[in-house]
PDB file of C-alpha atoms and ligand atoms in Angstrom:
ATOM      1  CA  MET N   1      66.838 111.588  70.922  1.00 37.00           C
ATOM      2  CA  ASN N   2      68.179 108.034  70.795  1.00 42.00           C
ATOM      3  CA  ASN N   3      70.737 107.714  73.470  1.00 45.00           C
ATOM      4  CA  ILE N   4      72.468 109.278  76.408  1.00 43.00           C
ATOM      5  CA  ILE N   5      75.472 110.353  74.307  1.00 43.00           C
ATOM      6  CA  ASP N   6      73.243 112.612  72.129  1.00 47.00           C
ATOM      7  CA  GLU N   7      71.777 114.109  75.271  1.00 46.00           C
ATOM      8  CA  VAL N   8      75.206 114.814  76.723  1.00 46.00           C
ATOM      9  CA  GLU N   9      76.350 116.428  73.487  1.00 47.00           C
ATOM     10  CA  LEU N  10      73.374 118.757  73.508  1.00 47.00           C
ATOM     11  CA  LEU N  11      74.021 119.729  77.082  1.00 54.00           C
ATOM     12  CA  THR N  12      77.716 120.518  76.721  1.00 67.00           C
ATOM     13  CA  MET N  13      79.180 123.805  75.527  1.00 82.00           C
ATOM     14  CA  ASN N  14      80.131 124.284  71.909  1.00 86.00           C
ATOM     15  CA  ILE N  15      83.880 124.849  71.737  1.00 83.00           C
ATOM     16  CA  ASP N  16      83.522 127.489  69.004  1.00 80.00           C
ATOM     17  CA  SER N  17      81.317 129.643  71.202  1.00 81.00           C
ATOM     18  CA  VAL N  18      83.583 129.456  74.253  1.00 82.00           C
ATOM     19  CA  ASP N  19      86.601 131.609  75.094  1.00 88.00           C
ATOM     20  CA  LEU N  20      88.768 128.608  75.951  1.00 91.00           C
ATOM     21  CA  ASP N  21      91.572 130.675  77.554  1.00 91.00           C
ATOM     22  CA  ALA N  22      89.085 132.392  79.861  1.00 91.00           C
ATOM     23  CA  TYR N  23      87.365 129.080  80.673  1.00 93.00           C
ATOM     24  CA  ILE N  24      90.643 127.368  81.593  1.00 95.00           C
ATOM     25  CA  ARG N  25      91.711 130.400  83.658  1.00 95.00           C
ATOM     26  CA  TYR N  26      88.391 130.205  85.531  1.00 95.00           C
ATOM     27  CA  ILE N  27      88.930 126.485  86.229  1.00 97.00           C
ATOM     28  CA  PHE N  28      92.519 127.055  87.429  1.00 97.00           C
ATOM     29  CA  LEU N  29      91.489 130.009  89.615  1.00 97.00           C
ATOM     30  CA  LYS N  30      89.454 127.582  91.696  1.00 97.00           C
ATOM     31  CA  ASN N  31      92.182 124.897  91.605  1.00 98.00           C
ATOM     32  CA  GLY N  32      90.383 122.563  89.208  1.00 98.00           C
ATOM     33  CA  PRO N  33      86.906 121.572  88.101  1.00 98.00           C
ATOM     34  CA  ASP N  34      84.039 121.040  90.505  1.00 97.00           C
ATOM     35  CA  GLU N  35      81.485 118.324  89.892  1.00 97.00           C
ATOM     36  CA  LYS N  36      79.182 120.769  88.074  1.00 95.00           C
ATOM     37  CA  ASP N  37      82.006 121.455  85.566  1.00 95.00           C
ATOM     38  CA  TYR N  38      82.755 117.819  84.687  1.00 96.00           C
ATOM     39  CA  LEU N  39      80.367 117.444  81.732  1.00 93.00           C
ATOM     40  CA  ASP N  40      81.448 120.771  80.238  1.00 93.00           C
ATOM     41  CA  PHE N  41      85.135 120.056  80.645  1.00 95.00           C
ATOM     42  CA  PHE N  42      84.985 116.566  79.151  1.00 95.00           C
ATOM     43  CA  GLY N  43      82.585 117.860  76.477  1.00 93.00           C
ATOM     44  CA  LEU N  44      85.065 120.563  75.447  1.00 94.00           C
ATOM     45  CA  VAL N  45      87.956 118.080  75.397  1.00 96.00           C
ATOM     46  CA  ASP N  46      85.888 115.861  73.088  1.00 94.00           C
ATOM     47  CA  GLN N  47      85.581 118.731  70.614  1.00 94.00           C
ATOM     48  CA  ILE N  48      89.266 119.712  70.428  1.00 95.00           C
ATOM     49  CA  LYS N  49      90.544 119.408  66.874  1.00 95.00           C
ATOM     50  CA  ALA N  50      93.716 117.404  66.244  1.00 96.00           C
ATOM     51  CA  GLU N  51      95.680 120.547  65.339  1.00 96.00           C
ATOM     52  CA  ASP N  52      94.653 122.234  68.610  1.00 96.00           C
ATOM     53  CA  ILE N  53      95.654 119.445  70.995  1.00 97.00           C
ATOM     54  CA  GLU N  54      99.149 120.782  71.749  1.00 97.00           C
ATOM     55  CA  SER N  55      97.928 124.325  72.428  1.00 97.00           C
ATOM     56  CA  PHE N  56      95.219 122.930  74.736  1.00 97.00           C
ATOM     57  CA  ARG N  57      97.854 120.908  76.599  1.00 98.00           C
ATOM     58  CA  LYS N  58      99.895 124.097  77.040  1.00 97.00           C
ATOM     59  CA  LYS N  59      96.896 125.816  78.619  1.00 97.00           C
ATOM     60  CA  ILE N  60      96.614 123.045  81.212  1.00 97.00           C
ATOM     61  CA  SER N  61     100.378 122.537  81.606  1.00 98.00           C
ATOM     62  CA  PRO N  62     100.386 123.376  85.366  1.00 97.00           C
ATOM     63  CA  ILE N  63      98.714 120.000  85.981  1.00 98.00           C
ATOM     64  CA  LEU N  64     100.458 117.941  83.302  1.00 98.00           C
ATOM     65  CA  ASN N  65     103.162 116.773  85.711  1.00 98.00           C
ATOM     66  CA  PRO N  66     103.365 113.609  87.847  1.00 98.00           C
ATOM     67  CA  SER N  67     101.682 115.325  90.820  1.00 98.00           C
ATOM     68  CA  THR N  68      98.277 114.706  89.225  1.00 98.00           C
ATOM     69  CA  LEU N  69      96.981 111.431  87.839  1.00 98.00           C
ATOM     70  CA  PHE N  70      96.342 113.075  84.465  1.00 98.00           C
ATOM     71  CA  GLY N  71      99.913 114.370  84.481  1.00 98.00           C
ATOM     72  CA  PHE N  72     101.328 111.055  85.689  1.00 98.00           C
ATOM     73  CA  SER N  73      99.696 109.402  82.717  1.00 98.00           C
ATOM     74  CA  TYR N  74     100.839 112.177  80.397  1.00 98.00           C
ATOM     75  CA  THR N  75     104.494 112.237  81.523  1.00 98.00           C
ATOM     76  CA  LYS N  76     104.844 108.419  81.909  1.00 98.00           C
ATOM     77  CA  PRO N  77     107.519 108.260  84.656  1.00 97.00           C
ATOM     78  CA  PHE N  78     107.857 104.491  84.031  1.00 97.00           C
ATOM     79  CA  GLY N  79     108.263 105.016  80.298  1.00 97.00           C
ATOM     80  CA  TYR N  80     104.900 103.686  79.072  1.00 96.00           C
ATOM     81  CA  SER N  81     101.153 104.214  79.467  1.00 95.00           C
ATOM     82  CA  GLY N  82      99.157 102.159  81.942  1.00 96.00           C
ATOM     83  CA  ASP N  83     101.977 101.133  84.266  1.00 98.00           C
ATOM     84  CA  PHE N  84     101.264  99.199  87.481  1.00 98.00           C
ATOM     85  CA  PHE N  85     101.587 102.357  89.578  1.00 98.00           C
ATOM     86  CA  ILE N  86      98.898 104.456  87.901  1.00 98.00           C
ATOM     87  CA  ILE N  87      96.587 101.440  87.770  1.00 98.00           C
ATOM     88  CA  GLU N  88      97.121 100.969  91.502  1.00 98.00           C
ATOM     89  CA  LYS N  89      96.452 104.674  92.129  1.00 98.00           C
ATOM     90  CA  ILE N  90      93.185 104.257  90.232  1.00 98.00           C
ATOM     91  CA  TYR N  91      92.258 101.172  92.271  1.00 98.00           C
ATOM     92  CA  GLN N  92      93.097 102.937  95.543  1.00 98.00           C
ATOM     93  CA  HIS N  93      91.217 106.082  94.500  1.00 98.00           C
ATOM     94  CA  TYR N  94      94.361 108.086  95.210  1.00 98.00           C
ATOM     95  CA  VAL N  95      93.916 111.864  95.527  1.00 98.00           C
ATOM     96  CA  ASN N  96      96.884 114.202  95.972  1.00 98.00           C
ATOM     97  CA  PRO N  97      96.108 116.290  99.098  1.00 98.00           C
ATOM     98  CA  ASP N  98      97.881 119.368  97.634  1.00 98.00           C
ATOM     99  CA  LYS N  99      95.115 121.866  96.840  1.00 98.00           C
ATOM    100  CA  ARG N 100      96.596 122.640  93.395  1.00 98.00           C
ATOM    101  CA  TYR N 101      96.036 119.033  92.324  1.00 98.00           C
ATOM    102  CA  LYS N 102      93.306 117.567  94.525  1.00 98.00           C
ATOM    103  CA  LYS N 103      90.273 118.546  92.405  1.00 98.00           C
ATOM    104  CA  TRP N 104      91.958 117.262  89.256  1.00 98.00           C
ATOM    105  CA  ASP N 105      92.493 113.813  90.773  1.00 98.00           C
ATOM    106  CA  ILE N 106      88.898 113.693  92.010  1.00 98.00           C
ATOM    107  CA  PHE N 107      87.841 114.678  88.485  1.00 98.00           C
ATOM    108  CA  LEU N 108      89.877 111.844  86.942  1.00 98.00           C
ATOM    109  CA  HIS N 109      88.204 109.283  89.188  1.00 98.00           C
ATOM    110  CA  SER N 110      84.827 110.466  87.859  1.00 97.00           C
ATOM    111  CA  ALA N 111      85.697 109.524  84.257  1.00 97.00           C
ATOM    112  CA  PRO N 112      83.623 106.573  83.027  1.00 97.00           C
ATOM    113  CA  ALA N 113      86.736 104.795  81.690  1.00 98.00           C
ATOM    114  CA  VAL N 114      88.400 105.038  85.097  1.00 98.00           C
ATOM    115  CA  ILE N 115      85.296 103.631  86.790  1.00 98.00           C
ATOM    116  CA  ALA N 116      85.351 100.831  84.204  1.00 98.00           C
ATOM    117  CA  VAL N 117      88.935  99.977  85.197  1.00 98.00           C
ATOM    118  CA  VAL N 118      87.864  99.643  88.824  1.00 98.00           C
ATOM    119  CA  ASN N 119      84.878  97.553  87.688  1.00 98.00           C
ATOM    120  CA  ARG N 120      87.161  95.110  85.919  1.00 98.00           C
ATOM    121  CA  LYS N 121      88.985  94.428  89.180  1.00 98.00           C
ATOM    122  CA  THR N 122      85.635  93.594  90.806  1.00 98.00           C
ATOM    123  CA  LEU N 123      84.783  91.352  87.847  1.00 98.00           C
ATOM    124  CA  ALA N 124      88.112  89.504  88.156  1.00 98.00           C
ATOM    125  CA  ILE N 125      87.459  88.816  91.834  1.00 98.00           C
ATOM    126  CA  GLU N 126      83.958  87.483  91.036  1.00 98.00           C
ATOM    127  CA  ILE N 127      85.383  85.191  88.378  1.00 98.00           C
ATOM    128  CA  PHE N 128      88.042  83.850  90.757  1.00 98.00           C
ATOM    129  CA  GLU N 129      85.333  83.272  93.376  1.00 98.00           C
ATOM    130  CA  LYS N 130      83.171  81.311  90.910  1.00 97.00           C
ATOM    131  CA  LEU N 131      86.149  79.209  89.878  1.00 98.00           C
ATOM    132  CA  ASN N 132      86.925  78.519  93.521  1.00 97.00           C
ATOM    133  CA  GLU N 133      83.321  77.441  94.204  1.00 95.00           C
ATOM    134  CA  LYS N 134      83.266  75.183  91.154  1.00 94.00           C
ATOM    135  CA  ALA N 135      86.562  73.575  92.205  1.00 92.00           C
ATOM    136  CA  MET N 136      84.997  72.128  95.376  1.00 88.00           C
ATOM    137  CA  GLY N 137      88.321  71.882  97.144  1.00 89.00           C
ATOM    138  CA  LEU N 138      90.475  70.831  94.189  1.00 93.00           C
ATOM    139  CA  GLN N 139      93.427  73.000  93.234  1.00 96.00           C
ATOM    140  CA  GLN N 140      92.821  75.351  90.294  1.00 97.00           C
ATOM    141  CA  ASN N 141      95.645  76.969  88.345  1.00 98.00           C
ATOM    142  CA  VAL N 142      95.229  80.547  87.202  1.00 98.00           C
ATOM    143  CA  MET N 143      97.573  82.506  84.948  1.00 98.00           C
ATOM    144  CA  ILE N 144      97.413  86.312  84.718  1.00 98.00           C
ATOM    145  CA  LEU N 145      98.999  87.938  81.684  1.00 98.00           C
ATOM    146  CA  GLY N 146     100.253  91.527  82.235  1.00 98.00           C
ATOM    147  CA  SER N 147      99.618  91.264  85.965  1.00 98.00           C
ATOM    148  CA  GLY N 148     100.587  94.823  87.044  1.00 98.00           C
ATOM    149  CA  PRO N 149      99.961  95.568  90.744  1.00 98.00           C
ATOM    150  CA  VAL N 150      98.138  92.225  91.283  1.00 98.00           C
ATOM    151  CA  THR N 151      95.471  93.969  93.326  1.00 98.00           C
ATOM    152  CA  GLU N 152      92.543  91.802  92.199  1.00 98.00           C
ATOM    153  CA  THR N 153      94.347  88.681  93.417  1.00 98.00           C
ATOM    154  CA  PHE N 154      95.323  90.359  96.687  1.00 98.00           C
ATOM    155  CA  GLU N 155      91.705  91.355  97.345  1.00 98.00           C
ATOM    156  CA  PHE N 156      90.498  87.879  96.356  1.00 98.00           C
ATOM    157  CA  PHE N 157      92.853  86.307  98.908  1.00 98.00           C
ATOM    158  CA  GLU N 158      91.820  88.788 101.582  1.00 98.00           C
ATOM    159  CA  LYS N 159      88.120  88.010 101.000  1.00 97.00           C
ATOM    160  CA  ASN N 160      88.547  84.257 100.523  1.00 97.00           C
ATOM    161  CA  PRO N 161      91.242  82.981 102.888  1.00 94.00           C
ATOM    162  CA  ASP N 162      90.183  79.342 102.342  1.00 93.00           C
ATOM    163  CA  ASN N 163      90.517  78.987  98.616  1.00 96.00           C
ATOM    164  CA  THR N 164      92.211  76.463  96.373  1.00 97.00           C
ATOM    165  CA  LEU N 165      93.490  78.763  93.640  1.00 98.00           C
ATOM    166  CA  THR N 166      97.157  79.164  92.767  1.00 98.00           C
ATOM    167  CA  PHE N 167      98.335  81.978  90.538  1.00 98.00           C
ATOM    168  CA  GLU N 168     101.110  82.499  88.028  1.00 98.00           C
ATOM    169  CA  LEU N 169     101.679  86.140  87.252  1.00 98.00           C
ATOM    170  CA  LEU N 170     103.480  87.380  84.194  1.00 98.00           C
ATOM    171  CA  ASP N 171     104.675  90.936  83.734  1.00 98.00           C
ATOM    172  CA  MET N 172     107.437  92.364  81.609  1.00 98.00           C
ATOM    173  CA  ASP N 173     108.172  95.247  84.022  1.00 98.00           C
ATOM    174  CA  LYS N 174     110.386  94.132  86.909  1.00 98.00           C
ATOM    175  CA  ARG N 175     109.181  97.145  88.960  1.00 98.00           C
ATOM    176  CA  ALA N 176     105.614  95.826  88.631  1.00 98.00           C
ATOM    177  CA  ILE N 177     106.771  92.403  89.809  1.00 98.00           C
ATOM    178  CA  ALA N 178     108.630  93.892  92.808  1.00 98.00           C
ATOM    179  CA  TYR N 179     105.610  96.007  93.763  1.00 98.00           C
ATOM    180  CA  ALA N 180     103.185  93.093  93.407  1.00 98.00           C
ATOM    181  CA  LYS N 181     105.387  90.701  95.406  1.00 98.00           C
ATOM    182  CA  ASN N 182     105.596  93.170  98.259  1.00 98.00           C
ATOM    183  CA  LYS N 183     101.857  93.852  98.174  1.00 98.00           C
ATOM    184  CA  ASN N 184     101.075  90.138  98.178  1.00 98.00           C
ATOM    185  CA  LYS N 185     103.758  89.061 100.655  1.00 98.00           C
ATOM    186  CA  LYS N 186     101.177  87.229 102.811  1.00 97.00           C
ATOM    187  CA  TYR N 187     100.198  85.064  99.862  1.00 98.00           C
ATOM    188  CA  LEU N 188     103.474  84.312  98.090  1.00 98.00           C
ATOM    189  CA  ASP N 189     103.128  80.574  98.739  1.00 97.00           C
ATOM    190  CA  LYS N 190     100.139  80.630  96.328  1.00 98.00           C
ATOM    191  CA  MET N 191     101.827  82.794  93.703  1.00 98.00           C
ATOM    192  CA  THR N 192     104.624  82.385  91.170  1.00 98.00           C
ATOM    193  CA  PHE N 193     105.889  85.495  89.431  1.00 98.00           C
ATOM    194  CA  HIS N 194     107.527  85.560  86.015  1.00 98.00           C
ATOM    195  CA  ASN N 195     109.272  88.710  84.862  1.00 98.00           C
ATOM    196  CA  ARG N 196     108.668  87.920  81.205  1.00 98.00           C
ATOM    197  CA  ASN N 197     107.162  89.214  77.980  1.00 98.00           C
ATOM    198  CA  VAL N 198     103.878  87.414  77.195  1.00 98.00           C
ATOM    199  CA  ILE N 199     104.913  87.210  73.558  1.00 97.00           C
ATOM    200  CA  ARG N 200     108.068  85.213  74.298  1.00 97.00           C
ATOM    201  CA  TYR N 201     107.005  83.218  77.352  1.00 97.00           C
ATOM    202  CA  THR N 202     106.137  79.550  76.966  1.00 96.00           C
ATOM    203  CA  PRO N 203     104.048  78.136  79.814  1.00 97.00           C
ATOM    204  CA  GLU N 204     105.232  74.952  81.488  1.00 95.00           C
ATOM    205  CA  LYS N 205     101.803  73.656  82.405  1.00 96.00           C
ATOM    206  CA  LYS N 206      98.106  74.071  81.677  1.00 98.00           C
ATOM    207  CA  TYR N 207      95.645  76.357  83.414  1.00 98.00           C
ATOM    208  CA  ASP N 208      91.995  76.340  84.418  1.00 98.00           C
ATOM    209  CA  LEU N 209      91.783  80.080  83.867  1.00 98.00           C
ATOM    210  CA  ILE N 210      93.952  82.535  81.974  1.00 98.00           C
ATOM    211  CA  TRP N 211      92.938  86.127  82.752  1.00 98.00           C
ATOM    212  CA  SER N 212      94.250  89.267  81.140  1.00 98.00           C
ATOM    213  CA  ALA N 213      92.901  92.807  81.584  1.00 98.00           C
ATOM    214  CA  GLY N 214      94.547  96.009  80.432  1.00 97.00           C
ATOM    215  CA  LEU N 215      97.056  94.307  78.156  1.00 98.00           C
ATOM    216  CA  PHE N 216      95.601  93.157  74.839  1.00 98.00           C
ATOM    217  CA  ASP N 217      94.331  96.642  74.004  1.00 98.00           C
ATOM    218  CA  TYR N 218      97.990  97.617  73.553  1.00 98.00           C
ATOM    219  CA  PHE N 219      98.455  94.944  70.867  1.00 98.00           C
ATOM    220  CA  LYS N 220      97.737  95.124  67.156  1.00 98.00           C
ATOM    221  CA  GLY N 221      95.170  92.634  65.847  1.00 98.00           C
ATOM    222  CA  LYS N 222      97.762  90.173  64.528  1.00 98.00           C
ATOM    223  CA  HIS N 223      99.508  90.015  67.903  1.00 98.00           C
ATOM    224  CA  PHE N 224      96.169  89.644  69.677  1.00 98.00           C
ATOM    225  CA  VAL N 225      95.315  86.646  67.494  1.00 98.00           C
ATOM    226  CA  PHE N 226      98.820  85.160  67.845  1.00 98.00           C
ATOM    227  CA  LEU N 227      98.675  85.370  71.653  1.00 98.00           C
ATOM    228  CA  LEU N 228      95.149  84.002  71.879  1.00 98.00           C
ATOM    229  CA  ARG N 229      96.061  81.037  69.670  1.00 98.00           C
ATOM    230  CA  LYS N 230      99.201  80.406  71.718  1.00 98.00           C
ATOM    231  CA  TYR N 231      97.735  80.631  75.230  1.00 98.00           C
ATOM    232  CA  TYR N 232      94.563  78.722  74.264  1.00 98.00           C
ATOM    233  CA  GLU N 233      96.805  75.675  73.923  1.00 98.00           C
ATOM    234  CA  TYR N 234      97.667  75.963  77.619  1.00 98.00           C
ATOM    235  CA  LEU N 235      94.112  75.613  78.903  1.00 98.00           C
ATOM    236  CA  ASN N 236      92.961  72.483  80.697  1.00 97.00           C
ATOM    237  CA  GLU N 237      89.845  70.719  79.442  1.00 95.00           C
ATOM    238  CA  ASP N 238      86.987  72.866  80.751  1.00 93.00           C
ATOM    239  CA  GLY N 239      89.357  75.817  81.211  1.00 98.00           C
ATOM    240  CA  GLU N 240      88.812  79.301  79.834  1.00 98.00           C
ATOM    241  CA  ILE N 241      90.741  82.343  78.765  1.00 98.00           C
ATOM    242  CA  ILE N 242      89.282  85.803  79.407  1.00 98.00           C
ATOM    243  CA  ILE N 243      90.794  88.837  77.705  1.00 98.00           C
ATOM    244  CA  GLY N 244      89.761  92.419  78.476  1.00 98.00           C
ATOM    245  CA  ASN N 245      89.742  95.152  75.849  1.00 98.00           C
ATOM    246  CA  PHE N 246      88.347  98.685  75.779  1.00 98.00           C
ATOM    247  CA  ASN N 247      85.127  98.961  73.793  1.00 98.00           C
ATOM    248  CA  THR N 248      84.938 101.297  70.775  1.00 97.00           C
ATOM    249  CA  GLU N 249      82.076 102.872  72.757  1.00 95.00           C
ATOM    250  CA  ASN N 250      84.275 104.619  75.323  1.00 95.00           C
ATOM    251  CA  PRO N 251      83.033 108.113  76.224  1.00 94.00           C
ATOM    252  CA  SER N 252      86.403 108.913  77.862  1.00 95.00           C
ATOM    253  CA  ARG N 253      88.532 107.985  74.870  1.00 96.00           C
ATOM    254  CA  ARG N 254      89.506 111.510  73.821  1.00 96.00           C
ATOM    255  CA  ALA N 255      90.075 112.579  77.421  1.00 95.00           C
ATOM    256  CA  MET N 256      92.467 109.624  77.856  1.00 96.00           C
ATOM    257  CA  GLU N 257      94.251 110.510  74.630  1.00 97.00           C
ATOM    258  CA  ILE N 258      94.428 114.291  75.051  1.00 98.00           C
ATOM    259  CA  LEU N 259      94.819 114.699  78.814  1.00 97.00           C
ATOM    260  CA  GLY N 260      96.699 111.459  79.504  1.00 97.00           C
ATOM    261  CA  ASP N 261      98.421 110.712  76.177  1.00 97.00           C
ATOM    262  CA  TRP N 262      97.034 107.218  76.716  1.00 97.00           C
ATOM    263  CA  PHE N 263      96.283 105.465  73.413  1.00 97.00           C
ATOM    264  CA  LEU N 264      94.710 102.037  73.133  1.00 98.00           C
ATOM    265  CA  TYR N 265      93.252  99.851  70.420  1.00 98.00           C
ATOM    266  CA  HIS N 266      89.521 100.073  71.101  1.00 98.00           C
ATOM    267  CA  ARG N 267      87.475  97.123  69.807  1.00 98.00           C
ATOM    268  CA  SER N 268      83.837  96.124  69.429  1.00 98.00           C
ATOM    269  CA  ALA N 269      82.390  92.828  70.643  1.00 98.00           C
ATOM    270  CA  ASP N 270      82.239  91.697  67.006  1.00 98.00           C
ATOM    271  CA  GLU N 271      85.906  92.459  66.388  1.00 98.00           C
ATOM    272  CA  LEU N 272      86.860  90.487  69.490  1.00 98.00           C
ATOM    273  CA  LYS N 273      84.794  87.516  68.298  1.00 98.00           C
ATOM    274  CA  GLN N 274      86.458  87.744  64.895  1.00 98.00           C
ATOM    275  CA  PHE N 275      89.897  87.577  66.551  1.00 98.00           C
ATOM    276  CA  ALA N 276      88.879  84.363  68.306  1.00 98.00           C
ATOM    277  CA  LEU N 277      87.620  82.869  65.033  1.00 98.00           C
ATOM    278  CA  GLN N 278      90.900  83.874  63.348  1.00 98.00           C
ATOM    279  CA  ALA N 279      92.745  82.094  66.160  1.00 98.00           C
ATOM    280  CA  GLY N 280      90.986  78.910  65.035  1.00 98.00           C
ATOM    281  CA  ILE N 281      88.512  78.699  67.908  1.00 98.00           C
ATOM    282  CA  GLU N 282      85.067  77.186  67.359  1.00 97.00           C
ATOM    283  CA  GLU N 283      82.231  79.730  67.377  1.00 98.00           C
ATOM    284  CA  SER N 284      80.259  77.893  70.064  1.00 98.00           C
ATOM    285  CA  LYS N 285      83.141  78.392  72.502  1.00 98.00           C
ATOM    286  CA  ILE N 286      83.289  82.163  72.079  1.00 98.00           C
ATOM    287  CA  ASP N 287      81.477  84.750  74.133  1.00 98.00           C
ATOM    288  CA  VAL N 288      81.904  88.448  74.987  1.00 98.00           C
ATOM    289  CA  MET N 289      80.953  89.918  78.336  1.00 98.00           C
ATOM    290  CA  GLN N 290      81.355  93.365  79.849  1.00 98.00           C
ATOM    291  CA  GLU N 291      81.707  95.217  83.129  1.00 98.00           C
ATOM    292  CA  PRO N 292      78.623  97.201  84.254  1.00 97.00           C
ATOM    293  CA  LEU N 293      79.435 100.318  82.171  1.00 98.00           C
ATOM    294  CA  GLY N 294      80.122  98.329  78.987  1.00 97.00           C
ATOM    295  CA  ILE N 295      83.359 100.281  78.471  1.00 98.00           C
ATOM    296  CA  ASN N 296      85.607  97.277  79.097  1.00 98.00           C
ATOM    297  CA  LEU N 297      84.653  94.204  77.088  1.00 98.00           C
ATOM    298  CA  PHE N 298      85.928  90.699  77.840  1.00 98.00           C
ATOM    299  CA  LEU N 299      86.423  88.053  75.203  1.00 98.00           C
ATOM    300  CA  ARG N 300      85.716  84.758  76.937  1.00 98.00           C
ATOM    301  CA  VAL N 301      86.777  81.578  75.232  1.00 98.00           C
ATOM    302  CA  ARG N 302      86.198  78.089  76.591  1.00 98.00           C
ATOM    303  CA  LYS N 303      88.365  75.080  75.803  1.00 96.00           C
TER     304      LYS N 303
HETATM  305  C1  SAM Z 401      97.430  98.414  82.299  1.00 52.13           C
HETATM  306  S1  SAM Z 401      98.397  97.342  83.289  1.00 52.13           S
HETATM  307  C2  SAM Z 401      97.167  96.164  83.789  1.00 52.13           C
HETATM  308  C3  SAM Z 401      97.541  95.461  85.051  1.00 52.13           C
HETATM  309  C4  SAM Z 401      96.548  94.410  85.545  1.00 52.13           C
HETATM  310  N1  SAM Z 401      96.271  93.392  84.566  1.00 52.13           N
HETATM  311  C5  SAM Z 401      95.257  95.051  85.994  1.00 52.13           C
HETATM  312  O1  SAM Z 401      94.251  94.949  85.286  1.00 52.13           O
HETATM  313  O2  SAM Z 401      95.260  95.621  87.082  1.00 52.13           O
HETATM  314  C6  SAM Z 401      99.335  96.469  82.058  1.00 52.13           C
HETATM  315  C7  SAM Z 401     100.493  95.660  82.607  1.00 52.13           C
HETATM  316  O3  SAM Z 401     100.970  94.824  81.534  1.00 52.13           O
HETATM  317  C8  SAM Z 401     102.384  94.821  81.525  1.00 52.13           C
HETATM  318  N2  SAM Z 401     102.816  94.505  80.155  1.00 52.13           N
HETATM  319  C9  SAM Z 401     102.724  95.301  79.059  1.00 52.13           C
HETATM  320  N3  SAM Z 401     103.185  94.656  77.969  1.00 52.13           N
HETATM  321  C10 SAM Z 401     103.567  93.413  78.384  1.00 52.13           C
HETATM  322  C11 SAM Z 401     104.106  92.279  77.725  1.00 52.13           C
HETATM  323  N4  SAM Z 401     104.341  92.287  76.397  1.00 52.13           N
HETATM  324  N5  SAM Z 401     104.395  91.176  78.470  1.00 52.13           N
HETATM  325  C12 SAM Z 401     104.154  91.164  79.804  1.00 52.13           C
HETATM  326  N6  SAM Z 401     103.644  92.211  80.471  1.00 52.13           N
HETATM  327  C13 SAM Z 401     103.347  93.319  79.780  1.00 52.13           C
HETATM  328  C14 SAM Z 401     102.778  96.189  82.020  1.00 52.13           C
HETATM  329  O4  SAM Z 401     104.086  96.167  82.551  1.00 52.13           O
HETATM  330  C15 SAM Z 401     101.685  96.492  83.047  1.00 52.13           C
HETATM  331  O5  SAM Z 401     102.083  96.085  84.339  1.00 52.13           O
END
């Protein structure tokens, strides 16, 4: 036995030896999975064949509506996957108190990919804190691409009231901008919002840090490389750009796709490095880091 994934596979039920209708009925009878069911449920979802996805979704249709986080993701009330609102619900560990939905939301928060999303917020705050320490009182300019709810910045400001960072926040969804401005109303003097598409936007100055999580994994490789090449030009000497992307090793991938209709380009550390090389960046300036679960990788490129 080489790794934990093999172990998990051996422990989970084989979909061909399970009466799936009866299993789902049993789960719904108790208003959703309990902790002891999590491995089995995710294990079964992993084994669903492409041609059986729609019939599986029908079986769980009572929760595929915006009252659950799975259903919110699946129905996309804002028109696209991974909007600011669901990301914020993940960060706030939101659980619908209605007993028909509660266990399903608790279940979603247990998914490794969801924990990884929360971890990337913690990582962002740590990176801002290090930048602030290094600055020793000098102003540092940070740009966030695809800024969403802007919760990491809010929490950074709350934890570090005496900091010298200023932020520019770019998001194409004006509802995300409105939400983030309201959330960060105490700190608006340190923030400039741009309701723009990262592909079309041209920065007006240079930055010490450009941070982007939860955005580049929606882009094809050629757009990834184009954007990296473009924004790299707007780094100050000594600056860096850090781009998050889901790892190909994501145990929750099929659950995201089947239960949440949430599709992303997953990439390995090597692929991310290759993108940086294709963007014309010197090898010695390229690095890849990860959050504690290794499910979200971060391409880190220094000027
Ligand atoms: C998954 S959320 C991530 C939010 C935030 N970075 C975080 O980690 O909490 C992605 C955000 O990127 C925005 N977005 C998607 N495509 C974009 C584009 N081409 N230009 C600007 N923003 C975009 C979405 O509106 C959404 O708010």
